[in-house]
PDB file of C-alpha atoms in Angstrom:
ATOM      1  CA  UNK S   1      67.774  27.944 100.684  1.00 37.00           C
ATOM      2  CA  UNK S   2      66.424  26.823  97.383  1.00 34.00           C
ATOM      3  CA  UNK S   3      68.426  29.948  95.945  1.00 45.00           C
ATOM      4  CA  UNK S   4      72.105  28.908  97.757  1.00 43.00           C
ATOM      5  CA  UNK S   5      71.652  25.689  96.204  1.00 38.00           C
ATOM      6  CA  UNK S   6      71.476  27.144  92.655  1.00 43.00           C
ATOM      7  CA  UNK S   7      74.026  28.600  92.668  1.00 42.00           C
ATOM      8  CA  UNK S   8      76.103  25.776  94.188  1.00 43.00           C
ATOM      9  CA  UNK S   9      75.321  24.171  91.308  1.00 49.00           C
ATOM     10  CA  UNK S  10      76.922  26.904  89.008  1.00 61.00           C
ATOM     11  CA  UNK S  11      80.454  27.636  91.280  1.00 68.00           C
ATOM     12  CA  UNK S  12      84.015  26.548  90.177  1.00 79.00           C
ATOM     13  CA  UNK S  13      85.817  25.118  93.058  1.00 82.00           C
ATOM     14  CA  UNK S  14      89.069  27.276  93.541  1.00 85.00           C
ATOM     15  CA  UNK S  15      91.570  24.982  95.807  1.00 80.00           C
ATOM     16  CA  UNK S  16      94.300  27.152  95.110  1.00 87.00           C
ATOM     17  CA  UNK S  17      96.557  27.616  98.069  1.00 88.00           C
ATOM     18  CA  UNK S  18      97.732  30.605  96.533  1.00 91.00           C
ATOM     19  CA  UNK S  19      94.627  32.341  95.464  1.00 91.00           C
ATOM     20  CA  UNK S  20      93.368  31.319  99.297  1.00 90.00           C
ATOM     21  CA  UNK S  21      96.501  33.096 101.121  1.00 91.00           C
ATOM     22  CA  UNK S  22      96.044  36.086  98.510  1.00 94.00           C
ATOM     23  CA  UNK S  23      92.362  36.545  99.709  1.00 93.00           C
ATOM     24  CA  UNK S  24      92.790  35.668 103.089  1.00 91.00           C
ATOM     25  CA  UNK S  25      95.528  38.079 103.807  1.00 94.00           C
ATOM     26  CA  UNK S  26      93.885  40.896 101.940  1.00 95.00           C
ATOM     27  CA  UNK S  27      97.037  41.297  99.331  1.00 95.00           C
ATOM     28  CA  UNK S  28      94.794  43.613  96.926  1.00 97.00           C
ATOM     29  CA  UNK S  29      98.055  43.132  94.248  1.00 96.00           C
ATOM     30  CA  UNK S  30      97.343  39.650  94.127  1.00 95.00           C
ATOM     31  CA  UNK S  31      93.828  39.797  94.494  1.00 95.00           C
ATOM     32  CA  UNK S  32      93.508  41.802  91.471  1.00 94.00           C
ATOM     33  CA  UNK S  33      95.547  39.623  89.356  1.00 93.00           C
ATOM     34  CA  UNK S  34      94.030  36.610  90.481  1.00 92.00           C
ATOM     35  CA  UNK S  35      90.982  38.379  89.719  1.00 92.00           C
ATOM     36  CA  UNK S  36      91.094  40.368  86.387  1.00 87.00           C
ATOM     37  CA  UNK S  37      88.564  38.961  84.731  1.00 78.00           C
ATOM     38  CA  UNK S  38      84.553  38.616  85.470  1.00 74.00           C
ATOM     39  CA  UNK S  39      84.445  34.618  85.684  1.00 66.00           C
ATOM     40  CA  UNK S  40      86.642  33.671  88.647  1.00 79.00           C
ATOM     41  CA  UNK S  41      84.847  36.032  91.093  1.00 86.00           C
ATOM     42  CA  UNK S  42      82.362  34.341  92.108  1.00 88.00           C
ATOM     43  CA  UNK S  43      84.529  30.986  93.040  1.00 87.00           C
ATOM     44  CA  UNK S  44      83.349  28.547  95.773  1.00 87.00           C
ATOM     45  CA  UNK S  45      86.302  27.987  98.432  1.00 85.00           C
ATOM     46  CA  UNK S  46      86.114  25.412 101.131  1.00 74.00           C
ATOM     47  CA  UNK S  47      87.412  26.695 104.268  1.00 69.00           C
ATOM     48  CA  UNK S  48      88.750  24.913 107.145  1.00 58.00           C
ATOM     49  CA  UNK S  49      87.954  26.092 110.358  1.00 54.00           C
ATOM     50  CA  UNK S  50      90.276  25.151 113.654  1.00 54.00           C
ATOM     51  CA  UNK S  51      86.728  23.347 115.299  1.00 57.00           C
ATOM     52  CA  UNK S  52      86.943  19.784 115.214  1.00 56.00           C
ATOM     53  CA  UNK S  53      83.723  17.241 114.400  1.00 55.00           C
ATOM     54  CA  UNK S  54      83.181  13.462 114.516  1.00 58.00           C
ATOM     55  CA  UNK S  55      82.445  12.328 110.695  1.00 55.00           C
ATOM     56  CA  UNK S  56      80.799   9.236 109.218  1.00 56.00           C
ATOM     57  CA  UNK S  57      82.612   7.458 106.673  1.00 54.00           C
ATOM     58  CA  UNK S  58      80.964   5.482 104.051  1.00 57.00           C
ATOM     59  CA  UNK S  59      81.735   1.905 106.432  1.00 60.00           C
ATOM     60  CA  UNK S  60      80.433   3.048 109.770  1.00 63.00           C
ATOM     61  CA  UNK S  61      83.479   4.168 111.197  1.00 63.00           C
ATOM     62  CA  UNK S  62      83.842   7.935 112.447  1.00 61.00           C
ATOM     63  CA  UNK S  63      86.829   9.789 113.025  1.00 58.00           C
ATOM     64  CA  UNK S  64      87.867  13.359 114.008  1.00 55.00           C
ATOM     65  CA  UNK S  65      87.933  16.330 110.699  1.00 53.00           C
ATOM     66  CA  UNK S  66      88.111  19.834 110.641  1.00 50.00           C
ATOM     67  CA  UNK S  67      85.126  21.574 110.158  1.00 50.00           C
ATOM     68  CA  UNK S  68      84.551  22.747 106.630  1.00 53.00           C
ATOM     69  CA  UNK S  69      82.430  25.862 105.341  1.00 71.00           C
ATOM     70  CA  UNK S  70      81.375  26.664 101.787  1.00 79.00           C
ATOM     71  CA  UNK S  71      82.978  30.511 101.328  1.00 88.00           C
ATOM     72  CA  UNK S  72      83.368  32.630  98.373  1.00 92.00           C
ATOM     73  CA  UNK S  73      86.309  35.190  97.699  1.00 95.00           C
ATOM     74  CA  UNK S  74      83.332  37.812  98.284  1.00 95.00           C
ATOM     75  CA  UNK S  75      82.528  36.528 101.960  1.00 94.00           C
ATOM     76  CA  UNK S  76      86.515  36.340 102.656  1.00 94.00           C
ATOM     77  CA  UNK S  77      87.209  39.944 102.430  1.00 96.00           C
ATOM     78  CA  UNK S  78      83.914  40.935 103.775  1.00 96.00           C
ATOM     79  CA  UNK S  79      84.162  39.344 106.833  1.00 94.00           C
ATOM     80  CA  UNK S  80      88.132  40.499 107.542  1.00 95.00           C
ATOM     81  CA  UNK S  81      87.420  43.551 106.682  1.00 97.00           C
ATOM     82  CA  UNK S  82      89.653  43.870 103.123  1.00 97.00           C
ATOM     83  CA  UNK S  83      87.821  46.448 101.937  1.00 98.00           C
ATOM     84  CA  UNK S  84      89.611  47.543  98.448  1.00 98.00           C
ATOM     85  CA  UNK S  85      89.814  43.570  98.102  1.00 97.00           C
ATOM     86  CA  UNK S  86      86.031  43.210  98.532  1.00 98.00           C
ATOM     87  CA  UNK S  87      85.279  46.391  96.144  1.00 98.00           C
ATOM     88  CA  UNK S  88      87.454  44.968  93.052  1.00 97.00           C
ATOM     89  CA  UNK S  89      85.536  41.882  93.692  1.00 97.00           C
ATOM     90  CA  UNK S  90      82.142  43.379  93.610  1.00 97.00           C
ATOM     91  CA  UNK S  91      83.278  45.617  90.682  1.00 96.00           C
ATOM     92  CA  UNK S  92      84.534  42.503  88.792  1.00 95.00           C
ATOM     93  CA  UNK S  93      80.615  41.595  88.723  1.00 94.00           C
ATOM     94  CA  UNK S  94      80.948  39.501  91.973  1.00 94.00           C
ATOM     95  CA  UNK S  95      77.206  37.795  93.172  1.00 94.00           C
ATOM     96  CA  UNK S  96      76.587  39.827  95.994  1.00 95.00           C
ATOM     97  CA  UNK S  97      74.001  37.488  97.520  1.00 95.00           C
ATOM     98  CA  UNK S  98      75.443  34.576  96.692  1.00 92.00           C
ATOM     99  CA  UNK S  99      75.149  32.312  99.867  1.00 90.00           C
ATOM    100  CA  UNK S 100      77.083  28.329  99.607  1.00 86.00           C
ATOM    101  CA  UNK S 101      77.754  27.960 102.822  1.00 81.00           C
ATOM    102  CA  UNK S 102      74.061  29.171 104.276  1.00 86.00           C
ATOM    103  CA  UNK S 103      74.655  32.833 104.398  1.00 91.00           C
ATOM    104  CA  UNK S 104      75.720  36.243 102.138  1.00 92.00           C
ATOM    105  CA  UNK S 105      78.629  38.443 102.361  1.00 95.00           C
ATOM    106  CA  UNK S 106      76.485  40.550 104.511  1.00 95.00           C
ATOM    107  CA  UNK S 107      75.589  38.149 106.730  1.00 93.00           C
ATOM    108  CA  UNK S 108      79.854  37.566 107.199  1.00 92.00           C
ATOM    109  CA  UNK S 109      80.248  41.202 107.581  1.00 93.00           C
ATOM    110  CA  UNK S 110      77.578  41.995 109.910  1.00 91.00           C
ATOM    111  CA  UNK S 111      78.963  39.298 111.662  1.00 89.00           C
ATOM    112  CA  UNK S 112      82.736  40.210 111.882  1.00 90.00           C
ATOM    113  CA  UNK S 113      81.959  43.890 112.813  1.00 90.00           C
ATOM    114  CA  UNK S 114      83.248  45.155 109.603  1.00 93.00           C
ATOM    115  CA  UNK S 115      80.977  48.047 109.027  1.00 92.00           C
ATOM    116  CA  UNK S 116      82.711  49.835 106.034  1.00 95.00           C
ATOM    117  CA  UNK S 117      82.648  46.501 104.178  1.00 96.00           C
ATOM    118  CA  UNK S 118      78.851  45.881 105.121  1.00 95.00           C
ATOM    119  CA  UNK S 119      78.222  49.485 104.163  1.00 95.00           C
ATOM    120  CA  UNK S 120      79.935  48.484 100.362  1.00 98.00           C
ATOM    121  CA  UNK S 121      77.700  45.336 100.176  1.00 97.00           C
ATOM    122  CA  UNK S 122      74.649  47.259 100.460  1.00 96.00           C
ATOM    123  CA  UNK S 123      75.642  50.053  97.547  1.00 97.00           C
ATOM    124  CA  UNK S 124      76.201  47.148  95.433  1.00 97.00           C
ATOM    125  CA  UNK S 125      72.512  45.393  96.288  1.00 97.00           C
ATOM    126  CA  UNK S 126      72.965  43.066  98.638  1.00 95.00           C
ATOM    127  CA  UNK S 127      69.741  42.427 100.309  1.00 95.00           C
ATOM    128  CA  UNK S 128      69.713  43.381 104.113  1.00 92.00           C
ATOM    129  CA  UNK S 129      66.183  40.768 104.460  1.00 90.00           C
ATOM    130  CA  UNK S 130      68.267  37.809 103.291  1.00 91.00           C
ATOM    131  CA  UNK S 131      67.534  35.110 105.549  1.00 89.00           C
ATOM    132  CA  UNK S 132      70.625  32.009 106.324  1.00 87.00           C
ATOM    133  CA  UNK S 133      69.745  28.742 107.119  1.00 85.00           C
ATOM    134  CA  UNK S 134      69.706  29.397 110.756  1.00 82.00           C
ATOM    135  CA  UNK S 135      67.061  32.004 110.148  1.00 87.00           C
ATOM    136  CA  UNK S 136      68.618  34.825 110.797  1.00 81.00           C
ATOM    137  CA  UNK S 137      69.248  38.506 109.148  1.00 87.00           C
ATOM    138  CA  UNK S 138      72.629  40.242 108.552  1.00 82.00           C
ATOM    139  CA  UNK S 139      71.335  42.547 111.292  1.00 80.00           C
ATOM    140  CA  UNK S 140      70.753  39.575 113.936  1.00 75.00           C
ATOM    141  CA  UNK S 141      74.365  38.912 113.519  1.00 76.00           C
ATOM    142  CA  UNK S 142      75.538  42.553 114.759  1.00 77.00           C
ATOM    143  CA  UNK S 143      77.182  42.058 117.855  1.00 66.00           C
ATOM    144  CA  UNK S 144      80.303  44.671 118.007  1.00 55.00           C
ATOM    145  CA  UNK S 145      80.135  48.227 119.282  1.00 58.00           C
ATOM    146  CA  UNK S 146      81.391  49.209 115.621  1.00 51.00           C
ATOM    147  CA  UNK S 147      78.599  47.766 113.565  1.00 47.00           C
ATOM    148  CA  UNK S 148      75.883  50.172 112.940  1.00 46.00           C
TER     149      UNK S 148
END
């Protein structure tokens, strides 16, 4: 945990909506001019999910907001399976452990059932003991046929 939060510290926020649709729909032309360059890689993206949650504001009053995870560009095409995406990322120098929102790449891939990417993550060092903050193992989050 300590380690997640270190590197929080060091991340460029990337609200981009057109970096996000380039990584989330695994366009590997814009991908790799997005990311030329070693420094953007490892970019910290705040993803909206489609759950709804009941939030505080700062005078007691709550109201309904989509859920919002801490991602990287490295956890995005891990966990949909982009895998030329994720290997000009990792290849770029992307942190391959780096976990913002609680958890690594491999964690997302193991997670997603996207077995070629998880299989990349690993040749490029990403540590199959890494434990998220719910405590778990990329492995614990294996749940498709696929994912061996």
């Amino acid at each position: 945990m300590a380690r997640a939060l270190e590197s929080r510290e060091a991340l460029l926020e990337c609200r981009d909506p057109v970096v996000h649709n380039a990584l989330y729909t695994g366009n590997l032309a814009e991908v790799q001019r997005h990311f030329s360059g070693r420094s953007a890689v490892n970019l910290l993206i705040h993803a909206q999910s489609q759950d709804l949650r009941w939030t505080s504001h700062k005078w007691g009053l709550w109201s309904l907001t989509y859920e919002q995870e801490l991602t990287t560009p490295l956890h995005i095409t891990a966990s949909r399976g982009y895998l030329e995406c994720l290997r000009h990322l990792l290849l770029r120098g992307a942190r391959v452990d780096l976990a913002p929102g609680g958890q690594t790449a491999l964690h997302a891939a193991c997670a997603a059932g996207t077995t070629d990417c998880a299989r990349l993550l690993l040749s490029f060092g990403a540590d199959p003991g890494a434990v998220s903050e719910g405590g778990y193992q990329p492995l614990h989050l294996c749940r498709s046929p696929g994912s061996s």
